[in-house]
Short mmCIF file of C-alpha atoms in Angstrom, two decimals:
data_model
loop_
_atom_site.label_atom_id
_atom_site.label_comp_id
_atom_site.label_asym_id
_atom_site.label_seq_id
_atom_site.Cartn_x
_atom_site.Cartn_y
_atom_site.Cartn_z
CA UNK A 1 9.78 -25.21 -0.43
CA UNK A 2 9.45 -22.36 -2.90
CA UNK A 3 12.22 -19.81 -3.28
CA UNK A 4 10.85 -16.29 -3.79
CA UNK A 5 11.01 -15.30 -7.45
CA UNK A 6 13.10 -12.21 -6.65
CA UNK A 7 15.88 -14.50 -5.30
CA UNK A 8 15.56 -16.97 -8.15
CA UNK A 9 16.09 -14.15 -10.68
CA UNK A 10 19.44 -13.34 -9.08
CA UNK A 11 20.78 -16.86 -9.61
CA UNK A 12 18.52 -19.49 -11.15
CA UNK A 13 21.20 -22.18 -10.88
CA UNK A 14 21.63 -21.63 -7.14
CA UNK A 15 18.05 -22.80 -6.53
CA UNK A 16 17.63 -25.48 -9.21
CA UNK A 17 18.69 -29.10 -8.65
CA UNK A 18 21.38 -30.29 -11.05
CA UNK A 19 21.22 -34.09 -10.55
CA UNK A 20 18.14 -35.25 -8.65
CA UNK A 21 14.72 -33.81 -7.84
CA UNK A 22 13.46 -34.73 -4.40
CA UNK A 23 10.32 -32.61 -4.05
CA UNK A 24 7.53 -32.00 -6.57
CA UNK A 25 8.68 -28.64 -7.95
CA UNK A 26 11.34 -30.02 -10.30
CA UNK A 27 9.94 -33.53 -10.83
CA UNK A 28 10.00 -34.58 -14.47
CA UNK A 29 12.41 -31.90 -15.67
CA UNK A 30 14.50 -33.08 -18.60
CA UNK A 31 17.93 -32.61 -17.02
CA UNK A 32 16.97 -34.65 -13.96
CA UNK A 33 15.41 -37.72 -15.65
CA UNK A 34 18.57 -39.83 -15.42
CA UNK A 35 18.01 -40.30 -11.69
CA UNK A 36 14.34 -41.35 -12.02
CA UNK A 37 15.17 -45.05 -12.61
CA UNK A 38 17.49 -45.01 -9.58
CA UNK A 39 14.76 -43.45 -7.46
CA UNK A 40 12.28 -46.16 -8.50
CA UNK A 41 14.79 -48.91 -7.65
CA UNK A 42 15.46 -47.32 -4.24
CA UNK A 43 11.71 -47.08 -3.59
CA UNK A 44 11.15 -50.76 -4.47
CA UNK A 45 14.06 -51.79 -2.23
CA UNK A 46 12.77 -49.63 0.62
CA UNK A 47 9.24 -51.07 0.36
CA UNK A 48 10.64 -54.62 0.35
CA UNK A 49 12.77 -53.96 3.45
CA UNK A 50 10.03 -52.19 5.42
CA UNK A 51 7.26 -54.64 4.45
CA UNK A 52 4.82 -51.75 4.10
CA UNK A 53 2.79 -51.56 0.90
CA UNK A 54 3.12 -48.74 -1.60
CA UNK A 55 -0.61 -48.09 -1.11
CA UNK A 56 0.01 -47.49 2.61
CA UNK A 57 2.73 -44.95 1.83
CA UNK A 58 0.51 -43.25 -0.76
CA UNK A 59 -2.27 -43.01 1.83
CA UNK A 60 0.15 -41.46 4.36
CA UNK A 61 1.02 -38.79 1.81
CA UNK A 62 -2.66 -38.21 0.95
CA UNK A 63 -3.46 -37.80 4.66
CA UNK A 64 -0.90 -34.98 4.82
CA UNK A 65 -1.72 -33.40 1.45
CA UNK A 66 -2.99 -30.06 2.77
CA UNK A 67 0.03 -29.65 5.04
CA UNK A 68 2.40 -30.67 2.25
CA UNK A 69 0.85 -28.22 -0.22
CA UNK A 70 1.23 -25.41 2.29
CA UNK A 71 4.99 -26.05 2.30
CA UNK A 72 5.13 -25.17 -1.38
CA UNK A 73 2.90 -22.10 -1.28
CA UNK A 74 4.56 -18.71 -1.48
CA UNK A 75 4.55 -16.97 1.85
CA UNK A 76 2.91 -13.66 2.55
CA UNK A 77 6.36 -12.28 3.39
CA UNK A 78 7.20 -12.35 -0.31
CA UNK A 79 4.72 -9.58 -1.10
CA UNK A 80 6.30 -6.96 1.17
CA UNK A 81 8.92 -5.68 -1.31
CA UNK A 82 6.15 -5.02 -3.84
CA UNK A 83 3.75 -3.49 -1.33
CA UNK A 84 6.23 -0.83 -0.29
CA UNK A 85 6.88 0.43 -3.83
CA UNK A 86 5.39 3.88 -4.25
CA UNK A 87 4.49 3.21 -7.89
CA UNK A 88 2.58 0.07 -6.86
CA UNK A 89 -0.10 1.67 -4.69
CA UNK A 90 -3.86 2.05 -4.72
CA UNK A 91 -5.40 5.22 -3.37
CA UNK A 92 -6.60 4.44 0.14
CA UNK A 93 -10.03 5.98 -0.45
CA UNK A 94 -10.98 3.15 -2.83
CA UNK A 95 -9.91 0.54 -0.27
CA UNK A 96 -11.97 2.35 2.32
CA UNK A 97 -14.96 2.22 -0.03
CA UNK A 98 -14.47 -1.48 -0.81
CA UNK A 99 -14.00 -2.46 2.84
CA UNK A 100 -16.88 -0.45 4.28
CA UNK A 101 -17.28 -1.76 7.86
CA UNK A 102 -21.03 -1.14 7.73
CA UNK A 103 -21.30 -3.70 4.93
CA UNK A 104 -18.70 -6.29 5.95
CA UNK A 105 -19.08 -8.53 8.98
CA UNK A 106 -16.42 -10.98 10.14
CA UNK A 107 -16.94 -13.84 12.56
CA UNK A 108 -14.42 -13.78 15.39
CA UNK A 109 -12.97 -16.76 17.28
CA UNK A 110 -15.72 -16.58 19.91
CA UNK A 111 -18.50 -16.55 17.24
CA UNK A 112 -19.20 -12.84 17.69
CA UNK A 113 -19.72 -10.68 14.63
CA UNK A 114 -17.09 -7.96 14.26
CA UNK A 115 -17.02 -5.00 11.94
CA UNK A 116 -13.48 -4.35 10.80
CA UNK A 117 -12.39 -1.12 9.19
CA UNK A 118 -9.75 -1.02 6.48
CA UNK A 119 -7.52 0.76 8.99
CA UNK A 120 -7.75 -2.13 11.46
CA UNK A 121 -7.26 -4.71 8.73
CA UNK A 122 -4.16 -2.88 7.47
CA UNK A 123 -2.83 -2.40 10.98
CA UNK A 124 -3.12 -6.11 11.78
CA UNK A 125 -1.59 -7.08 8.44
CA UNK A 126 1.40 -4.72 8.56
CA UNK A 127 1.97 -5.21 12.28
CA UNK A 128 2.45 -8.94 11.70
CA UNK A 129 4.27 -8.59 8.39
CA UNK A 130 6.77 -6.01 9.65
CA UNK A 131 6.97 -7.40 13.21
CA UNK A 132 6.22 -4.01 14.73
CA UNK A 133 4.88 -3.29 18.17
CA UNK A 134 3.68 -0.22 20.01
CA UNK A 135 1.66 1.22 17.16
CA UNK A 136 -1.78 0.85 18.75
CA UNK A 137 -1.61 4.45 20.03
CA UNK A 138 -1.04 5.72 16.50
CA UNK A 139 -4.18 3.92 15.35
CA UNK A 140 -6.33 6.06 17.63
CA UNK A 141 -5.26 9.28 15.90
CA UNK A 142 -5.26 7.84 12.38
CA UNK A 143 -8.13 8.78 10.10
CA UNK A 144 -8.63 6.78 6.90
CA UNK A 145 -9.45 9.89 4.89
CA UNK A 146 -5.97 11.25 5.61
CA UNK A 147 -4.15 8.08 4.51
CA UNK A 148 -2.97 8.20 0.89
CA UNK A 149 -1.92 4.54 0.33
CA UNK A 150 -0.19 1.58 2.07
CA UNK A 151 3.20 3.29 2.22
CA UNK A 152 1.60 6.35 3.80
CA UNK A 153 -0.26 4.10 6.25
CA UNK A 154 3.06 2.54 7.38
CA UNK A 155 4.61 6.00 7.66
CA UNK A 156 1.73 7.12 9.88
CA UNK A 157 2.24 4.10 12.13
CA UNK A 158 5.78 5.23 12.82
CA UNK A 159 5.11 8.91 13.46
CA UNK A 160 5.71 9.94 17.07
CA UNK A 161 2.60 10.48 19.15
CA UNK A 162 1.88 14.12 20.04
CA UNK A 163 3.23 15.27 23.39
CA UNK A 164 0.66 15.57 26.15
CA UNK A 165 0.43 18.93 27.94
CA UNK A 166 1.50 18.93 31.59
CA UNK A 167 -1.11 19.82 34.25
CA UNK A 168 0.23 23.39 34.57
CA UNK A 169 -0.03 24.12 30.86
CA UNK A 170 3.57 23.18 30.04
CA UNK A 171 4.71 20.34 27.92
CA UNK A 172 6.07 17.43 29.85
CA UNK A 173 9.16 15.95 28.21
#
């Protein structure tokens, strides 16, 4: 697993093995080489006891390669601190231009072609990233031309919906 860089900067030693590397991230590092001979001996002993060839174990790892690699990829959650920085924003109008729904088609799960706006893409992304619910109503009143950047988009998602007038012309609270 990969520790987010922002945590590693706080305390490098807290996330770095001191004696033995088990996964691939620290394999071969100078300070951990003393254990490599021990690991090879343990592997040979294990193969002898299990009566399974090294080639069979290598194949088992190869069969799981994609899944294994995904364990060491940085997660999308790690980008959130950077995405909410005001000085790290793009003006929303350029995103709207780049993600023009008239020019971009996306295949859905049921093989239909969907046209997704930048607003819908952002809504789905931030809704999942921030684990927020109940913002669909805000999407109806949101207009891309009035959104400044990602931070402003998130702010708009959290604004209260306008009150609906009561049948007799009074606001219903």
